[in-house]
Short mmCIF file of C-alpha atoms in Angstrom, two decimals:
data_model
loop_
_atom_site.label_atom_id
_atom_site.label_comp_id
_atom_site.label_asym_id
_atom_site.label_seq_id
_atom_site.Cartn_x
_atom_site.Cartn_y
_atom_site.Cartn_z
CA UNK X 1 141.54 88.06 133.12
CA UNK X 2 137.88 87.76 131.05
CA UNK X 3 137.97 84.74 128.48
CA UNK X 4 135.59 84.15 125.65
CA UNK X 5 135.65 80.81 124.10
CA UNK X 6 133.91 79.64 120.72
CA UNK X 7 134.35 76.26 120.60
CA UNK X 8 132.92 75.98 116.47
CA UNK X 9 135.82 77.34 114.36
CA UNK X 10 132.96 75.97 111.84
CA UNK X 11 129.28 75.48 111.35
CA UNK X 12 126.64 74.70 108.26
CA UNK X 13 123.21 75.02 107.91
CA UNK X 14 120.72 74.55 105.51
CA UNK X 15 117.95 77.71 104.19
CA UNK X 16 115.24 77.61 106.52
CA UNK X 17 116.92 75.59 109.31
CA UNK X 18 117.75 76.36 113.12
CA UNK X 19 121.67 76.43 114.07
CA UNK X 20 123.01 77.03 117.09
CA UNK X 21 126.66 79.00 118.14
CA UNK X 22 128.34 78.04 121.22
CA UNK X 23 130.12 80.26 123.49
CA UNK X 24 131.22 80.30 127.43
CA UNK X 25 133.07 83.38 129.15
CA UNK X 26 134.91 83.12 132.09
CA UNK X 27 134.75 85.99 134.40
CA UNK X 28 134.96 86.89 137.95
CA UNK X 29 132.74 90.19 137.40
CA UNK X 30 129.04 90.66 138.40
CA UNK X 31 128.24 93.30 136.26
CA UNK X 32 128.88 92.91 132.07
CA UNK X 33 126.98 92.65 128.97
CA UNK X 34 127.13 89.65 126.28
CA UNK X 35 127.29 90.70 122.76
CA UNK X 36 127.24 88.79 119.38
CA UNK X 37 128.54 90.27 116.28
CA UNK X 38 128.22 89.42 112.82
CA UNK X 39 130.91 89.70 110.42
CA UNK X 40 130.31 89.70 106.67
CA UNK X 41 132.55 89.11 103.92
CA UNK X 42 132.83 92.87 103.53
CA UNK X 43 134.20 92.40 107.19
CA UNK X 44 132.25 95.39 108.41
CA UNK X 45 131.14 94.76 112.27
CA UNK X 46 127.67 94.06 113.05
CA UNK X 47 125.99 93.66 115.89
CA UNK X 48 123.06 90.67 116.25
CA UNK X 49 122.16 90.60 119.79
CA UNK X 50 123.10 91.26 123.25
CA UNK X 51 122.47 90.37 126.67
CA UNK X 52 122.57 91.99 130.18
CA UNK X 53 124.29 89.68 132.98
CA UNK X 54 121.36 91.01 135.56
CA UNK X 55 118.12 89.88 133.04
CA UNK X 56 117.76 86.45 133.04
CA UNK X 57 115.28 86.48 130.20
CA UNK X 58 117.17 85.84 127.04
CA UNK X 59 117.50 88.26 124.62
CA UNK X 60 115.72 88.05 121.40
CA UNK X 61 116.18 89.69 117.95
CA UNK X 62 113.94 89.21 114.89
CA UNK X 63 114.85 85.27 114.28
CA UNK X 64 118.00 85.58 116.35
CA UNK X 65 117.82 84.83 120.16
CA UNK X 66 120.16 83.29 122.74
CA UNK X 67 120.38 81.07 125.64
CA UNK X 68 122.17 82.46 128.43
CA UNK X 69 123.19 80.01 131.34
CA UNK X 70 124.44 82.59 133.79
CA UNK X 71 125.65 79.87 136.16
CA UNK X 72 127.30 78.14 133.13
CA UNK X 73 128.84 81.02 131.82
CA UNK X 74 127.01 80.20 128.73
CA UNK X 75 125.76 82.50 125.56
CA UNK X 76 124.90 80.83 122.59
CA UNK X 77 123.17 82.24 119.42
CA UNK X 78 120.14 80.55 117.41
CA UNK X 79 119.66 81.74 114.19
CA UNK X 80 115.76 80.39 113.31
CA UNK X 81 114.92 79.83 109.49
CA UNK X 82 117.85 80.29 108.11
CA UNK X 83 118.78 82.77 105.14
CA UNK X 84 121.62 82.76 102.71
CA UNK X 85 122.41 86.24 104.20
CA UNK X 86 123.14 84.98 107.19
CA UNK X 87 126.40 83.32 105.98
CA UNK X 88 129.24 85.36 107.74
CA UNK X 89 131.29 85.20 110.89
CA UNK X 90 130.42 85.25 114.27
CA UNK X 91 131.70 87.35 117.36
CA UNK X 92 130.55 86.23 121.01
CA UNK X 93 132.27 89.34 122.68
CA UNK X 94 132.05 90.11 126.60
CA UNK X 95 131.94 93.34 127.65
CA UNK X 96 132.89 95.00 131.42
CA UNK X 97 133.85 98.19 133.21
CA UNK X 98 137.53 97.08 133.09
CA UNK X 99 139.75 97.77 129.88
CA UNK X 100 138.11 101.23 129.45
CA UNK X 101 134.70 98.96 128.54
CA UNK X 102 137.15 97.40 125.49
CA UNK X 103 135.08 94.27 124.33
CA UNK X 104 136.56 91.07 124.87
CA UNK X 105 136.40 88.85 121.90
CA UNK X 106 136.03 85.05 121.26
CA UNK X 107 138.16 83.10 118.09
CA UNK X 108 134.34 83.06 116.21
CA UNK X 109 132.86 80.93 113.65
CA UNK X 110 132.20 80.79 110.35
CA UNK X 111 128.75 79.96 109.58
CA UNK X 112 128.06 78.44 106.02
CA UNK X 113 124.34 78.73 104.77
CA UNK X 114 123.95 76.24 101.91
CA UNK X 115 120.60 76.54 99.57
CA UNK U 1 125.90 110.50 108.52
CA UNK U 2 127.27 109.32 111.59
CA UNK U 3 129.51 107.01 111.97
CA UNK U 4 133.08 105.85 111.93
CA UNK U 5 135.84 106.25 109.09
CA UNK U 6 139.08 104.57 108.73
CA UNK U 7 141.39 104.76 105.82
CA UNK U 8 143.43 103.81 103.54
CA UNK U 9 141.22 100.57 103.25
CA UNK U 10 143.99 98.78 101.91
CA UNK U 11 148.01 99.98 103.17
CA UNK U 12 151.05 98.67 101.95
CA UNK U 13 154.22 99.10 104.21
CA UNK U 14 157.77 98.00 103.53
CA UNK U 15 159.80 95.76 105.75
CA UNK U 16 161.11 98.64 108.39
CA UNK U 17 159.12 101.35 107.73
CA UNK U 18 156.40 103.03 109.89
CA UNK U 19 152.81 103.19 108.97
CA UNK U 20 149.78 105.31 110.46
CA UNK U 21 146.50 104.36 110.00
CA UNK U 22 143.69 106.58 110.56
CA UNK U 23 140.50 106.61 112.66
CA UNK U 24 137.90 109.22 112.91
CA UNK U 25 134.38 109.57 114.42
CA UNK U 26 131.96 111.83 114.02
CA UNK U 27 129.14 110.18 116.82
CA UNK U 28 130.78 112.36 120.30
CA UNK U 29 132.07 108.77 121.73
CA UNK U 30 134.40 109.20 124.43
CA UNK U 31 135.82 106.13 124.30
CA UNK U 32 137.89 104.70 121.23
CA UNK U 33 139.97 101.19 120.61
CA UNK U 34 142.34 99.90 117.98
CA UNK U 35 141.88 95.91 117.04
CA UNK U 36 144.09 93.60 115.71
CA UNK U 37 142.05 91.00 113.51
CA UNK U 38 144.29 87.63 111.98
CA UNK U 39 142.62 84.51 110.80
CA UNK U 40 141.60 82.01 113.35
CA UNK U 41 142.43 84.77 115.90
CA UNK U 42 139.24 86.93 116.87
CA UNK U 43 139.93 90.56 117.59
CA UNK U 44 142.45 91.05 120.15
CA UNK U 45 142.83 94.83 121.72
CA UNK U 46 145.73 97.04 120.85
CA UNK U 47 145.05 100.20 122.68
CA UNK U 48 142.25 102.19 123.56
CA UNK U 49 141.18 105.39 125.00
CA UNK U 50 138.69 106.50 126.96
CA UNK U 51 139.67 110.53 127.26
CA UNK U 52 141.55 112.97 125.13
CA UNK U 53 145.10 112.90 126.21
CA UNK U 54 145.18 109.57 127.70
CA UNK U 55 145.21 105.69 126.35
CA UNK U 56 145.89 102.42 127.59
CA UNK U 57 147.90 99.51 126.37
CA UNK U 58 145.74 96.67 125.28
CA UNK U 59 146.44 92.43 125.53
CA UNK U 60 148.30 92.97 122.28
CA UNK U 61 150.54 96.72 122.43
CA UNK U 62 154.24 95.73 121.31
CA UNK U 63 155.03 97.96 118.47
CA UNK U 64 152.35 99.92 118.19
CA UNK U 65 151.95 103.59 119.25
CA UNK U 66 148.29 105.95 119.34
CA UNK U 67 147.45 109.57 120.28
CA UNK U 68 144.36 110.65 121.13
CA UNK U 69 144.76 114.90 120.39
CA UNK U 70 141.10 114.80 119.86
CA UNK U 71 138.36 113.74 120.64
CA UNK U 72 137.11 112.31 117.06
CA UNK U 73 140.47 110.93 116.26
CA UNK U 74 142.59 107.65 116.96
CA UNK U 75 145.32 107.51 114.61
CA UNK U 76 147.01 103.79 115.10
CA UNK U 77 150.90 103.68 114.34
CA UNK U 78 152.68 100.45 113.40
CA UNK U 79 156.21 100.81 113.98
CA UNK U 80 158.93 98.43 112.50
CA UNK U 81 159.24 96.75 115.74
CA UNK U 82 156.35 95.15 115.45
CA UNK U 83 157.24 91.92 114.37
CA UNK U 84 154.37 90.84 112.24
CA UNK U 85 152.17 93.52 110.66
CA UNK U 86 150.67 91.85 108.73
CA UNK U 87 146.79 91.74 109.71
CA UNK U 88 143.43 93.39 109.21
CA UNK U 89 142.93 96.59 111.85
CA UNK U 90 139.50 97.38 112.81
CA UNK U 91 138.92 100.71 114.99
CA UNK U 92 135.71 100.97 117.13
CA UNK U 93 133.84 103.60 119.61
CA UNK U 94 131.79 103.80 122.12
CA UNK U 95 130.06 106.33 124.60
CA UNK U 96 130.39 105.05 127.87
CA UNK U 97 128.85 107.44 130.34
CA UNK U 98 125.74 105.32 129.27
CA UNK U 99 127.37 102.01 130.24
CA UNK U 100 128.08 98.75 129.27
CA UNK U 101 125.00 97.98 127.72
CA UNK U 102 125.94 100.43 124.61
CA UNK U 103 127.20 98.59 121.67
CA UNK U 104 130.54 99.72 119.92
CA UNK U 105 130.00 100.85 116.56
CA UNK U 106 132.97 99.66 113.95
CA UNK U 107 134.68 101.48 110.97
CA UNK U 108 135.38 99.22 107.48
CA UNK U 109 138.64 98.21 108.89
CA UNK U 110 142.51 98.67 107.12
CA UNK U 111 143.92 95.76 105.77
CA UNK U 112 148.17 96.41 106.09
CA UNK U 113 150.18 94.12 103.52
CA UNK U 114 154.22 94.52 104.57
CA UNK U 115 156.14 93.94 101.70
#
């Protein structure tokens, strides 16, 4: 079974600073995708960024980027120039063709952004 | 606008009663999913369906039932057999014909409280 581990239950960052959220996963499959979702206080799940396992180049979306280390099965999220609106729960998720393509989530990291 | 609609937003149930949570999508997605979210637990898969009239158990299906009579609808029934039903429930959908790289879209959730 695939497992996703987020080892940081809570993180804090000052506005305009950079923060990195950690995620590791365990799988025996070769074809899979990795995602970071954000859940603000409204509890709406919002896709932040995605990474294909076959691509060596790390994905980037504006202030959000990932550090994908396939051999180490690590998929960290870096948020640059943090903003107050970045405060939320962040979930790392794994997806493959198993279980109807369902996302398999980590337990989440709560990010606090201080002025 | 296309999207996923969950209703109601808040639901109260007396112990021993069954209750049904609604999930409707107009995105023409084949796959639909139900997740349960508890504090510190992330999102856990209850049931999923890839096609009408077919569905599969996820990791925590005990005490729940679903149906998929229409492509657009995937209601979840929380039965009296579910020992700890108080939680936040999220429904999601996703196309599967385009592979695992496509994101899943989420509803706004239903908060179920047993009183």
